């Protein structure tokens, strides 16, 4: 036994507990971080609540005949949902006709054919394109795409038209599609390409018959996410497709038109309040909820495809 | 050093009648002069560079037809690099460069008129880790023939290839199932069947059993013995005992440390019939390796 | 298919058969098509930038200072983006002050503390969904909560349509981006580093603070800068939250009290001017775009450079 002031060390549960204060602080810190993570749930709940309240008012009070009229003129009490729904679909279709080939093509080139140096210069350019704000693309769609491309295709087209807006949205969506598609193709193991070359296949055969089929889940996810982005895009349409107060139902791409998103923006834009007869204010929320549900559905299904890719490898 | 007793490791096929001849190359000693009409490959002073780094140097040897030739030696001495020269798979690496000649039935494989895609249809490859396509078993096998332009009913080719690879009985009822559901050993036999489906002359195997358990390994070794009557096989293996069991000819590689850099370059030390190499090697480095003193 | 008779192995015959199809038209066309897709995309970017720069050149070269500091006006010759720059500045401050701590905190929880329960997976799925919600829906959220419900706090004099509301709305919009990129950066920290910390008896927070955060720092920073760049370019939420489009009498000062007044921001100005028919506004819009692009693209480029350098070091 050592003579001195210290007692022999005791090994029991209590002495191994450690300073209380230190661990209480630790628990508090953990709670703080949990709160931060929980805000994401709060946000989702708030989104749904804020949409549901006024939508309920709209759905219960609206005159159902006004949901099937000649057009979407919310300030006049005409709430023809199919006008703006069709507008959104048309713009999205045009956009995907642009973003699909351009995005997938660029991604396939960068993944399978580009030499490392080429890839290092071109990939950041794609990423820069991804950072361009949508208002800028809206302006570009109105001042360049519409006169140079659309009006050359169809000389009778008005300056404001859905086609130009669709092309603008397509350009906006291309980098997103390209980035996800490229990741999907690059994650195909090199061993599969070697197996294909080892049997005497050419590069084009290997790319089309081995790599792309192996990456197909990721490519589908890229496409769906592109669609989701295109449907949710507001500013390009708001600037380039022209309709402000409302629009008649139309399938003509070369005329002004309205999408769900731009309809919401035009209801809120202007001066201090969302003015209009009766349920204009509530219709804003109604369309918002519709849009939220559609993009939710698209994102969930895209997520399923992404998870399928991860499972395989 | 007294010559070792001439123990017969195993009995060999028909071609033991040629007399041994002493080659005079400073680096590689191929004692056995093969009959030129039964030589598939003739490597002449072959060196492979990755950029400025020389991975293998001055390899000269012949590879005979319808026999199993093994490239053996410790890791990092260029055996796989050498193997991949034989079907121009090194072309896939940007910085790879070849000096010297690889003659395939007298034709220089690296001649600029030769199309590497055609080369790989005649010289197939099985890789270290099984790499079946994420498709059905049936589609895996038919990929090669389809690429080679074969049309019509491929069922017969599928059955024939799977039988040769000793896999038919296990999968004949589930040809449409995904190949990814097979075990490791089955997947590797599928890859062999896939290579056989294009009816190549040569099959290159890069450590085909290293990712497999001993039972699966044994099956593939039996497979190699069976098909060597119709195909020339070149195999890279780490496993000395496997080389002794399976191969007819052995080429022993080792690595030399370079003077001015910290790199190692592979060289061919000795080429000979397997039993001779294992019982009576000419070079002392070979002897050290095969008796397990290093590597 | 090769026969097995020796006659077919004469060198000439072998060489001929190995020459095969040298002209690979399908392969060439495929590769050309893919390259074309890539080049068209790059070309569009080039056209856009040159179009915008040439359009705004007349304004930027003749009256740059006046343009950068001037106020909104109905006359294109005197209109300036000063008030927009102020609004964008404050929005940036709010985004950083709110989204950064909450986002990084959430990421730390998810990667370091959260147990593998269904609730954690729910949070995870929820964040990924939020990342895909259209910006205009966030605008509605901001409108309903910050403008209407909390109007008394955010701006009693302006019906709640203030920079505070806009800043908070945009912070929530980019929150999922910050969380996702920060979580990736934290996930990339090797476990061996954490184990070293635990091994000497540190608590989890101590390990995070002294090992995980410094290592993940560059990645987190990159994610925040990218999120900020995104927030500065968004216009739809601004419309919903009520950024002024016409004439703005105040909105010049950078004092804190002015946060509760009416406001505008760069994307809003661009949106508004783009729709004006007067000829001078086309050039003014292009000039405003050049300024906004300069800010946003510089932020993006910085983030990308940061990420590349950080990846190289690993």
Short mmCIF file of N, CA and C in Angstrom, two decimals, chain A residues 115 191-192 194-202 205 209-210 213-214 312-313, chain B residues 84 89 92 94 117 120-121 123-124 127 131-135 143-144 147 194:
data_model
loop_
_atom_site.label_atom_id
_atom_site.label_comp_id
_atom_site.label_asym_id
_atom_site.label_seq_id
_atom_site.Cartn_x
_atom_site.Cartn_y
_atom_site.Cartn_z
N UNK A 115 -11.53 11.94 -73.49
CA UNK A 115 -10.26 11.73 -72.82
C UNK A 115 -10.27 12.54 -71.52
N UNK A 191 -15.05 -3.64 -65.33
CA UNK A 191 -14.91 -5.06 -65.67
C UNK A 191 -15.91 -5.48 -66.74
N UNK A 192 -17.09 -4.88 -66.74
CA UNK A 192 -18.08 -5.25 -67.74
C UNK A 192 -17.64 -4.80 -69.13
N UNK A 194 -14.59 -4.44 -70.06
CA UNK A 194 -13.49 -5.32 -70.46
C UNK A 194 -14.02 -6.65 -70.97
N UNK A 195 -15.04 -7.15 -70.30
CA UNK A 195 -15.59 -8.42 -70.76
C UNK A 195 -16.09 -8.28 -72.19
N UNK A 196 -16.73 -7.16 -72.48
CA UNK A 196 -17.26 -6.95 -73.82
C UNK A 196 -16.14 -6.80 -74.84
N UNK A 197 -15.14 -5.97 -74.53
CA UNK A 197 -14.03 -5.80 -75.47
C UNK A 197 -13.32 -7.12 -75.67
N UNK A 198 -13.18 -7.87 -74.58
CA UNK A 198 -12.43 -9.13 -74.65
C UNK A 198 -13.05 -10.11 -75.64
N UNK A 199 -14.33 -9.91 -75.95
CA UNK A 199 -14.96 -10.82 -76.91
C UNK A 199 -14.97 -10.24 -78.30
N UNK A 200 -14.30 -9.13 -78.48
CA UNK A 200 -14.22 -8.59 -79.82
C UNK A 200 -15.36 -7.66 -80.17
N UNK A 201 -15.92 -6.97 -79.18
CA UNK A 201 -16.95 -5.99 -79.52
C UNK A 201 -16.30 -4.64 -79.74
N UNK A 202 -16.92 -3.83 -80.60
CA UNK A 202 -16.39 -2.49 -80.83
C UNK A 202 -16.86 -1.56 -79.72
N UNK A 205 -20.65 -0.83 -79.80
CA UNK A 205 -21.43 -1.96 -79.31
C UNK A 205 -21.36 -2.06 -77.80
N UNK A 209 -24.73 -1.73 -75.98
CA UNK A 209 -25.33 -2.99 -75.58
C UNK A 209 -24.93 -3.43 -74.19
N UNK A 210 -23.89 -2.82 -73.62
CA UNK A 210 -23.47 -3.24 -72.27
C UNK A 210 -23.63 -2.11 -71.26
N UNK A 213 -27.47 -0.43 -71.05
CA UNK A 213 -28.42 -1.30 -70.35
C UNK A 213 -28.08 -1.45 -68.87
N UNK A 214 -26.78 -1.51 -68.55
CA UNK A 214 -26.43 -1.67 -67.14
C UNK A 214 -26.78 -0.42 -66.35
N UNK A 312 -27.49 -2.65 -57.27
CA UNK A 312 -26.81 -3.57 -58.16
C UNK A 312 -25.32 -3.60 -57.91
N UNK A 313 -24.78 -2.47 -57.54
CA UNK A 313 -23.33 -2.47 -57.37
C UNK A 313 -22.99 -2.19 -55.93
N UNK B 84 -2.05 -9.62 -71.63
CA UNK B 84 -2.93 -8.69 -72.31
C UNK B 84 -2.36 -8.19 -73.62
N UNK B 89 -5.47 -6.22 -75.49
CA UNK B 89 -6.31 -5.55 -74.50
C UNK B 89 -5.57 -4.35 -73.92
N UNK B 92 -6.52 -0.66 -74.57
CA UNK B 92 -7.53 0.10 -73.84
C UNK B 92 -6.91 1.08 -72.86
N UNK B 94 -4.57 4.12 -72.28
CA UNK B 94 -4.07 5.19 -73.14
C UNK B 94 -2.56 5.20 -73.27
N UNK B 117 -10.32 -5.49 -82.90
CA UNK B 117 -11.61 -6.14 -82.65
C UNK B 117 -11.60 -7.56 -83.22
N UNK B 120 -9.55 -9.96 -81.07
CA UNK B 120 -10.17 -10.45 -79.84
C UNK B 120 -11.25 -11.48 -80.10
N UNK B 121 -11.71 -11.59 -81.34
CA UNK B 121 -12.66 -12.67 -81.61
C UNK B 121 -11.96 -14.00 -81.73
N UNK B 123 -8.93 -14.54 -80.14
CA UNK B 123 -8.16 -14.76 -78.92
C UNK B 123 -9.01 -14.23 -77.78
N UNK B 124 -9.69 -15.13 -77.10
CA UNK B 124 -10.64 -14.71 -76.07
C UNK B 124 -9.98 -14.57 -74.71
N UNK B 127 -11.31 -13.25 -67.14
CA UNK B 127 -10.65 -12.32 -66.23
C UNK B 127 -10.58 -12.85 -64.81
N UNK B 131 -16.91 -11.56 -64.42
CA UNK B 131 -17.62 -10.33 -64.77
C UNK B 131 -18.79 -10.58 -65.73
N UNK B 132 -19.76 -11.37 -65.30
CA UNK B 132 -20.91 -11.58 -66.20
C UNK B 132 -21.68 -10.29 -66.37
N UNK B 133 -22.35 -10.16 -67.49
CA UNK B 133 -23.20 -9.00 -67.70
C UNK B 133 -24.44 -9.16 -66.83
N UNK B 134 -24.99 -8.01 -66.37
CA UNK B 134 -26.23 -8.12 -65.58
C UNK B 134 -27.43 -8.44 -66.47
N UNK B 135 -27.31 -9.54 -67.19
CA UNK B 135 -28.40 -9.98 -68.07
C UNK B 135 -28.67 -11.44 -67.75
N UNK B 143 -24.24 -12.87 -76.45
CA UNK B 143 -23.70 -11.55 -76.75
C UNK B 143 -22.58 -11.63 -77.76
N UNK B 144 -21.60 -12.48 -77.51
CA UNK B 144 -20.45 -12.59 -78.40
C UNK B 144 -20.82 -12.97 -79.82
N UNK B 147 -22.57 -10.17 -81.63
CA UNK B 147 -21.63 -9.13 -82.01
C UNK B 147 -20.82 -9.55 -83.22
N UNK B 194 -18.94 -18.07 -72.11
CA UNK B 194 -19.14 -16.88 -72.94
C UNK B 194 -17.98 -16.71 -73.90
#
